[in-house]
mmCIF file of C-alpha atoms and ligand atoms in Angstrom:
data_model
loop_
_atom_site.group_PDB
_atom_site.id
_atom_site.type_symbol
_atom_site.label_atom_id
_atom_site.label_comp_id
_atom_site.label_asym_id
_atom_site.label_seq_id
_atom_site.Cartn_x
_atom_site.Cartn_y
_atom_site.Cartn_z
ATOM 1 C CA UNK A 1 -15.115 6.378 25.923
ATOM 2 C CA UNK A 2 -15.285 5.977 22.210
ATOM 3 C CA UNK A 3 -18.198 5.472 19.916
ATOM 4 C CA UNK A 4 -18.437 3.860 16.518
ATOM 5 C CA UNK A 5 -19.742 6.227 13.932
ATOM 6 C CA UNK A 6 -23.336 5.418 13.072
ATOM 7 C CA UNK A 7 -22.574 6.012 9.450
ATOM 8 C CA UNK A 8 -25.193 6.057 6.739
ATOM 9 C CA UNK A 9 -25.080 3.057 4.439
ATOM 10 C CA UNK A 10 -21.959 3.148 2.336
ATOM 11 C CA UNK A 11 -22.114 3.599 -1.409
ATOM 12 C CA UNK A 12 -21.600 0.113 -2.727
ATOM 13 C CA UNK A 13 -18.501 0.559 -4.825
ATOM 14 C CA UNK A 14 -15.277 2.455 -5.198
ATOM 15 C CA UNK A 15 -15.991 5.248 -7.548
ATOM 16 C CA UNK A 16 -12.545 5.307 -9.063
ATOM 17 C CA UNK A 17 -9.689 2.988 -9.749
ATOM 18 C CA UNK A 18 -7.415 5.866 -8.768
ATOM 19 C CA UNK A 19 -7.924 4.670 -5.208
ATOM 20 C CA UNK A 20 -5.570 1.826 -6.117
ATOM 21 C CA UNK A 21 -2.847 4.095 -7.470
ATOM 22 C CA UNK A 22 0.736 3.736 -6.230
ATOM 23 C CA UNK A 23 0.586 7.078 -4.436
ATOM 24 C CA UNK A 24 -2.442 5.925 -2.472
ATOM 25 C CA UNK A 25 -0.786 2.619 -1.664
ATOM 26 C CA UNK A 26 2.274 4.536 -0.442
ATOM 27 C CA UNK A 27 0.113 6.805 1.711
ATOM 28 C CA UNK A 28 -1.479 3.739 3.295
ATOM 29 C CA UNK A 29 1.928 2.244 4.112
ATOM 30 C CA UNK A 30 3.241 5.547 5.513
ATOM 31 C CA UNK A 31 0.183 6.039 7.676
ATOM 32 C CA UNK A 32 0.228 2.429 8.916
ATOM 33 C CA UNK A 33 3.884 2.905 9.899
ATOM 34 C CA UNK A 34 2.918 5.914 12.029
ATOM 35 C CA UNK A 35 0.255 3.910 13.842
ATOM 36 C CA UNK A 36 2.686 1.104 14.571
ATOM 37 C CA UNK A 37 5.483 3.317 15.839
ATOM 38 C CA UNK A 38 3.084 5.470 17.885
ATOM 39 C CA UNK A 39 1.828 2.262 19.478
ATOM 40 C CA UNK A 40 5.341 1.112 20.286
ATOM 41 C CA UNK A 41 6.201 4.419 21.887
ATOM 42 C CA UNK A 42 3.128 4.488 24.131
ATOM 43 C CA UNK A 43 1.502 7.368 22.260
ATOM 44 C CA UNK A 44 -1.733 5.387 21.755
ATOM 45 C CA UNK A 45 -4.770 4.907 23.996
ATOM 46 C CA UNK A 46 -6.501 1.555 23.601
ATOM 47 C CA UNK A 47 -8.803 1.709 20.591
ATOM 48 C CA UNK A 48 -9.217 5.481 20.831
ATOM 49 C CA UNK A 49 -7.258 8.115 18.915
ATOM 50 C CA UNK A 50 -6.964 8.526 15.194
ATOM 51 C CA UNK A 51 -4.666 9.505 12.357
ATOM 52 C CA UNK A 52 -6.085 10.546 9.020
ATOM 53 C CA UNK A 53 -4.707 11.615 5.668
ATOM 54 C CA UNK A 54 -6.411 13.046 2.603
ATOM 55 C CA UNK A 55 -6.252 10.522 -0.248
ATOM 56 C CA UNK A 56 -3.625 11.730 -2.739
ATOM 57 C CA UNK A 57 -5.403 13.142 -5.765
ATOM 58 C CA UNK A 58 -8.802 13.050 -4.053
ATOM 59 C CA UNK A 59 -9.436 16.054 -1.834
ATOM 60 C CA UNK A 60 -12.906 14.728 -0.999
ATOM 61 C CA UNK A 61 -11.715 11.492 0.632
ATOM 62 C CA UNK A 62 -9.496 10.596 3.561
ATOM 63 C CA UNK A 63 -7.810 7.548 5.040
ATOM 64 C CA UNK A 64 -8.494 6.831 8.718
ATOM 65 C CA UNK A 65 -8.201 3.924 11.139
ATOM 66 C CA UNK A 66 -11.269 1.722 11.723
ATOM 67 C CA UNK A 67 -12.958 1.748 15.127
ATOM 68 C CA UNK A 68 -12.185 -1.208 17.375
ATOM 69 C CA UNK A 69 -8.569 -1.796 16.386
ATOM 70 C CA UNK A 70 -5.498 -0.840 18.411
ATOM 71 C CA UNK A 71 -2.674 1.091 16.752
ATOM 72 C CA UNK A 72 -0.504 -2.051 16.908
ATOM 73 C CA UNK A 73 -3.047 -3.921 14.763
ATOM 74 C CA UNK A 74 -3.265 -1.404 11.935
ATOM 75 C CA UNK A 75 -2.021 -2.416 8.511
ATOM 76 C CA UNK A 76 -1.966 -0.498 5.236
ATOM 77 C CA UNK A 77 -5.000 -2.340 3.875
ATOM 78 C CA UNK A 78 -6.993 -2.127 7.130
ATOM 79 C CA UNK A 79 -7.272 1.662 6.826
ATOM 80 C CA UNK A 80 -10.640 2.972 5.710
ATOM 81 C CA UNK A 81 -11.344 5.489 2.994
ATOM 82 C CA UNK A 82 -14.149 7.892 4.000
ATOM 83 C CA UNK A 83 -15.830 10.850 2.405
ATOM 84 C CA UNK A 84 -16.768 14.010 4.300
ATOM 85 C CA UNK A 85 -20.388 12.947 4.706
ATOM 86 C CA UNK A 86 -19.761 9.899 6.842
ATOM 87 C CA UNK A 87 -19.698 7.301 4.079
ATOM 88 C CA UNK A 88 -17.082 4.583 4.166
ATOM 89 C CA UNK A 89 -16.002 4.342 0.540
ATOM 90 C CA UNK A 90 -13.482 1.514 0.963
ATOM 91 C CA UNK A 91 -12.551 -0.899 3.734
ATOM 92 C CA UNK A 92 -14.254 -2.951 6.434
ATOM 93 C CA UNK A 93 -15.750 -1.181 9.425
ATOM 94 C CA UNK A 94 -16.434 2.409 10.413
ATOM 95 C CA UNK A 95 -14.309 5.147 11.935
ATOM 96 C CA UNK A 96 -14.747 6.124 15.558
ATOM 97 C CA UNK A 97 -17.404 8.849 15.730
ATOM 98 C CA UNK A 98 -15.180 11.656 16.989
ATOM 99 C CA UNK A 99 -12.586 10.657 14.389
ATOM 100 C CA UNK A 100 -15.083 11.400 11.726
ATOM 101 C CA UNK A 101 -16.571 14.551 13.236
ATOM 102 C CA UNK A 102 -13.235 16.203 13.952
ATOM 103 C CA UNK A 103 -11.013 14.959 11.132
ATOM 104 C CA UNK A 104 -13.511 15.304 8.306
ATOM 105 C CA UNK A 105 -14.160 18.925 9.233
ATOM 106 C CA UNK A 106 -10.484 19.780 9.657
ATOM 107 C CA UNK A 107 -9.601 18.255 6.278
ATOM 108 C CA UNK A 108 -12.552 19.913 4.612
ATOM 109 C CA UNK A 109 -12.084 23.381 6.132
ATOM 110 C CA UNK A 110 -8.281 23.620 6.367
ATOM 111 C CA UNK A 111 -6.863 22.864 2.931
ATOM 112 C CA UNK A 112 -3.243 22.590 4.027
ATOM 113 C CA UNK A 113 -4.143 19.983 6.665
ATOM 114 C CA UNK A 114 -3.636 16.894 4.528
ATOM 115 C CA UNK A 115 -2.640 14.870 7.585
ATOM 116 C CA UNK A 116 -4.377 15.174 10.959
ATOM 117 C CA UNK A 117 -3.119 13.121 13.895
ATOM 118 C CA UNK A 118 -5.054 13.139 17.155
ATOM 119 C CA UNK A 119 -3.789 11.439 20.299
ATOM 120 C CA UNK A 120 -4.079 11.497 24.060
ATOM 121 C CA UNK A 121 -0.335 10.818 24.266
ATOM 122 C CA UNK A 122 0.405 11.076 27.977
ATOM 123 C CA UNK A 123 3.075 13.737 28.252
ATOM 124 C CA UNK A 124 1.511 16.275 25.916
ATOM 125 C CA UNK A 125 -1.935 15.517 27.344
ATOM 126 C CA UNK A 126 -0.649 16.081 30.875
ATOM 127 C CA UNK A 127 0.459 19.563 29.814
ATOM 128 C CA UNK A 128 -2.973 20.126 28.234
ATOM 129 C CA UNK A 129 -4.480 19.589 31.693
ATOM 130 C CA UNK A 130 -2.660 22.568 33.225
ATOM 131 C CA UNK A 131 -3.830 26.141 33.526
ATOM 132 C CA UNK A 132 -1.893 28.489 31.249
ATOM 133 C CA UNK A 133 0.291 27.703 28.233
ATOM 134 C CA UNK A 134 0.998 23.971 27.938
ATOM 135 C CA UNK A 135 4.465 24.234 26.397
ATOM 136 C CA UNK A 136 7.034 26.605 27.829
ATOM 137 C CA UNK A 137 9.938 27.608 25.615
ATOM 138 C CA UNK A 138 12.623 26.186 27.839
ATOM 139 C CA UNK A 139 13.970 23.301 25.781
ATOM 140 C CA UNK A 140 15.433 23.174 22.289
ATOM 141 C CA UNK A 141 13.021 20.468 21.114
ATOM 142 C CA UNK A 142 10.051 22.578 22.220
ATOM 143 C CA UNK A 143 11.298 25.477 20.086
ATOM 144 C CA UNK A 144 10.401 23.452 16.967
ATOM 145 C CA UNK A 145 6.811 24.431 17.840
ATOM 146 C CA UNK A 146 7.405 28.027 18.910
ATOM 147 C CA UNK A 147 5.574 29.840 16.104
ATOM 148 C CA UNK A 148 2.858 27.331 15.228
ATOM 149 C CA UNK A 149 1.095 26.166 18.343
ATOM 150 C CA UNK A 150 -2.529 26.907 19.148
ATOM 151 C CA UNK A 151 -4.250 26.253 22.453
ATOM 152 C CA UNK A 152 -7.939 25.384 22.359
ATOM 153 C CA UNK A 153 -9.222 26.341 25.806
ATOM 154 C CA UNK A 154 -12.836 25.340 25.126
ATOM 155 C CA UNK A 155 -13.287 21.745 26.153
ATOM 156 C CA UNK A 156 -16.677 20.646 24.869
ATOM 157 C CA UNK A 157 -16.969 16.983 25.855
ATOM 158 C CA UNK A 158 -16.978 14.287 23.196
ATOM 159 C CA UNK A 159 -17.168 15.635 19.657
ATOM 160 C CA UNK A 160 -20.300 13.832 18.522
ATOM 161 C CA UNK A 161 -21.389 16.311 15.899
ATOM 162 C CA UNK A 162 -19.728 18.495 13.286
ATOM 163 C CA UNK A 163 -19.646 21.632 15.451
ATOM 164 C CA UNK A 164 -16.601 20.632 17.463
ATOM 165 C CA UNK A 165 -14.619 19.875 14.294
ATOM 166 C CA UNK A 166 -15.777 23.130 12.686
ATOM 167 C CA UNK A 167 -14.817 25.078 15.791
ATOM 168 C CA UNK A 168 -11.332 23.554 15.899
ATOM 169 C CA UNK A 169 -10.871 24.056 12.155
ATOM 170 C CA UNK A 170 -11.932 27.697 12.444
ATOM 171 C CA UNK A 171 -9.525 28.481 15.263
ATOM 172 C CA UNK A 172 -6.511 26.594 13.902
ATOM 173 C CA UNK A 173 -5.216 29.571 11.878
ATOM 174 C CA UNK A 174 -1.599 29.000 10.827
ATOM 175 C CA UNK A 175 -0.929 26.533 13.609
ATOM 176 C CA UNK A 176 0.154 22.942 13.053
ATOM 177 C CA UNK A 177 -0.124 21.943 16.693
ATOM 178 C CA UNK A 178 -3.351 22.196 18.658
ATOM 179 C CA UNK A 179 -3.327 21.570 22.374
ATOM 180 C CA UNK A 180 -6.919 20.604 23.182
ATOM 181 C CA UNK A 181 -7.297 21.574 26.835
ATOM 182 C CA UNK A 182 -8.581 18.815 29.121
ATOM 183 C CA UNK A 183 -8.325 16.365 26.216
ATOM 184 C CA UNK A 184 -5.181 15.818 24.128
ATOM 185 C CA UNK A 185 -3.482 17.136 21.019
ATOM 186 C CA UNK A 186 -4.003 17.361 17.303
ATOM 187 C CA UNK A 187 -1.169 17.785 14.827
ATOM 188 C CA UNK A 188 -1.841 18.756 11.224
ATOM 189 C CA UNK A 189 0.629 18.705 8.358
ATOM 190 C CA UNK A 190 1.038 18.759 4.619
ATOM 191 C CA UNK A 191 2.331 15.181 4.586
ATOM 192 C CA UNK A 192 2.232 12.066 6.742
ATOM 193 C CA UNK A 193 5.957 12.459 7.397
ATOM 194 C CA UNK A 194 5.623 16.025 8.696
ATOM 195 C CA UNK A 195 2.696 15.179 10.951
ATOM 196 C CA UNK A 196 4.581 12.198 12.337
ATOM 197 C CA UNK A 197 7.721 14.220 12.953
ATOM 198 C CA UNK A 198 5.758 16.884 14.825
ATOM 199 C CA UNK A 199 3.759 14.369 16.829
ATOM 200 C CA UNK A 200 6.886 12.506 17.892
ATOM 201 C CA UNK A 201 8.915 15.562 18.906
ATOM 202 C CA UNK A 202 5.915 17.178 20.579
ATOM 203 C CA UNK A 203 5.645 14.213 22.927
ATOM 204 C CA UNK A 204 9.401 14.292 23.562
ATOM 205 C CA UNK A 205 9.316 18.030 24.294
ATOM 206 C CA UNK A 206 6.404 17.505 26.672
ATOM 207 C CA UNK A 207 8.170 14.619 28.371
ATOM 208 C CA UNK A 208 11.316 16.574 29.213
ATOM 209 C CA UNK A 209 9.282 19.588 30.254
ATOM 210 C CA UNK A 210 7.374 17.390 32.711
ATOM 211 C CA UNK A 211 10.665 16.067 34.066
ATOM 212 C CA UNK A 212 11.982 19.591 34.500
ATOM 213 C CA UNK A 213 8.749 20.721 36.168
ATOM 214 C CA UNK A 214 8.837 17.715 38.492
ATOM 215 C CA UNK A 215 12.036 19.029 40.095
ATOM 216 C CA UNK A 216 9.976 21.900 41.484
ATOM 217 C CA UNK A 217 12.675 24.331 40.388
ATOM 218 C CA UNK A 218 12.061 27.309 38.115
ATOM 219 C CA UNK A 219 12.352 26.603 34.374
ATOM 220 C CA UNK A 220 14.876 28.753 32.519
ATOM 221 C CA UNK A 221 12.919 30.103 29.552
ATOM 222 C CA UNK A 222 14.781 30.967 26.332
ATOM 223 C CA UNK A 223 14.519 34.732 25.603
ATOM 224 C CA UNK A 224 11.934 35.506 22.932
ATOM 225 C CA UNK A 225 14.338 36.694 20.221
ATOM 226 C CA UNK A 226 16.514 33.609 20.602
ATOM 227 C CA UNK A 227 13.478 31.343 20.675
ATOM 228 C CA UNK A 228 12.228 32.880 17.422
ATOM 229 C CA UNK A 229 15.660 32.606 15.797
ATOM 230 C CA UNK A 230 16.127 28.990 16.815
ATOM 231 C CA UNK A 231 12.617 28.175 15.625
ATOM 232 C CA UNK A 232 13.428 29.628 12.205
ATOM 233 C CA UNK A 233 16.667 27.625 12.072
ATOM 234 C CA UNK A 234 14.884 24.422 12.986
ATOM 235 C CA UNK A 235 12.082 24.905 10.473
ATOM 236 C CA UNK A 236 14.515 25.327 7.599
ATOM 237 C CA UNK A 237 15.474 21.666 7.455
ATOM 238 C CA UNK A 238 12.281 20.270 8.895
ATOM 239 C CA UNK A 239 10.653 18.890 5.778
ATOM 240 C CA UNK A 240 13.666 16.817 4.776
ATOM 241 C CA UNK A 241 14.282 15.799 8.356
ATOM 242 C CA UNK A 242 10.673 14.623 8.637
ATOM 243 C CA UNK A 243 11.023 12.589 5.451
ATOM 244 C CA UNK A 244 14.157 10.881 6.739
ATOM 245 C CA UNK A 245 12.518 10.293 10.111
ATOM 246 C CA UNK A 246 9.603 8.415 8.544
ATOM 247 C CA UNK A 247 11.974 6.441 6.283
ATOM 248 C CA UNK A 248 13.833 5.350 9.411
ATOM 249 C CA UNK A 249 10.575 4.340 11.115
ATOM 250 C CA UNK A 250 9.609 2.265 8.076
ATOM 251 C CA UNK A 251 13.010 0.524 7.938
ATOM 252 C CA UNK A 252 12.769 -0.455 11.595
ATOM 253 C CA UNK A 253 9.219 -1.741 11.168
ATOM 254 C CA UNK A 254 10.049 -3.562 7.925
ATOM 255 C CA UNK A 255 12.649 -5.514 9.871
ATOM 256 C CA UNK A 256 10.702 -6.095 13.074
ATOM 257 C CA UNK A 257 6.982 -6.143 12.181
ATOM 258 C CA UNK A 258 6.722 -6.174 8.379
ATOM 259 C CA UNK A 259 3.022 -7.059 8.385
ATOM 260 C CA UNK A 260 2.226 -3.345 8.789
ATOM 261 C CA UNK A 261 2.696 -3.068 5.003
ATOM 262 C CA UNK A 262 0.002 -5.647 4.212
HETATM 263 ZN ZN1 ZN B 1 -9.561 12.448 21.790
#
């Protein structure tokens, strides 16, 4: 299902002590917290799926999980630092191949996509397996994604070269949410907190939509003007709400599985 990246030999050393800066350390902890909570909530898939984040202050490098480790095993220091050419600059191991080929290209080609989270989380993925639009605008939580969702209809098998990542990056436009048909989802954001917040609520929105669809009754869709208005209302406080959401996740984990910070 997944492949380790056959990366070229890594450059031997960290090129900069800035990789040890507090902001980088904080990014590692934030990202590790997302892995742990995603694992707890069943949003993971074995040793597949990947979250990445551009190293603060270094637009040519990104943090990503190493291949072979489950989300529940990720710690701040276990995350790899990679460049866009497939070199592991810091850390033990290599990223999963599709992690590199998709995430590196998205980070490189879409400047605002500092964070890129890719999962096969079951509810959202189930909707990505249907003909037509995956999300319907029938629930308030779904409206958070009303104006920034893209559907990639072109399933191309495993992304084992740069083309798939380039294609996704080129079609992403202003969207933060990409439903990858027949595959899963990708969420991009300007911060780890925003990507986490979107990933979490996307799965919740998909879950309740599936429950509603399972009744076999017709879904009551919110009229377009109201959907757009509610979306605008929700987006107003989203950045702060996302920050608080991640703080809450970190508090819970600090109490119950503090090794994620190591
Ligand atoms: Zn995938």
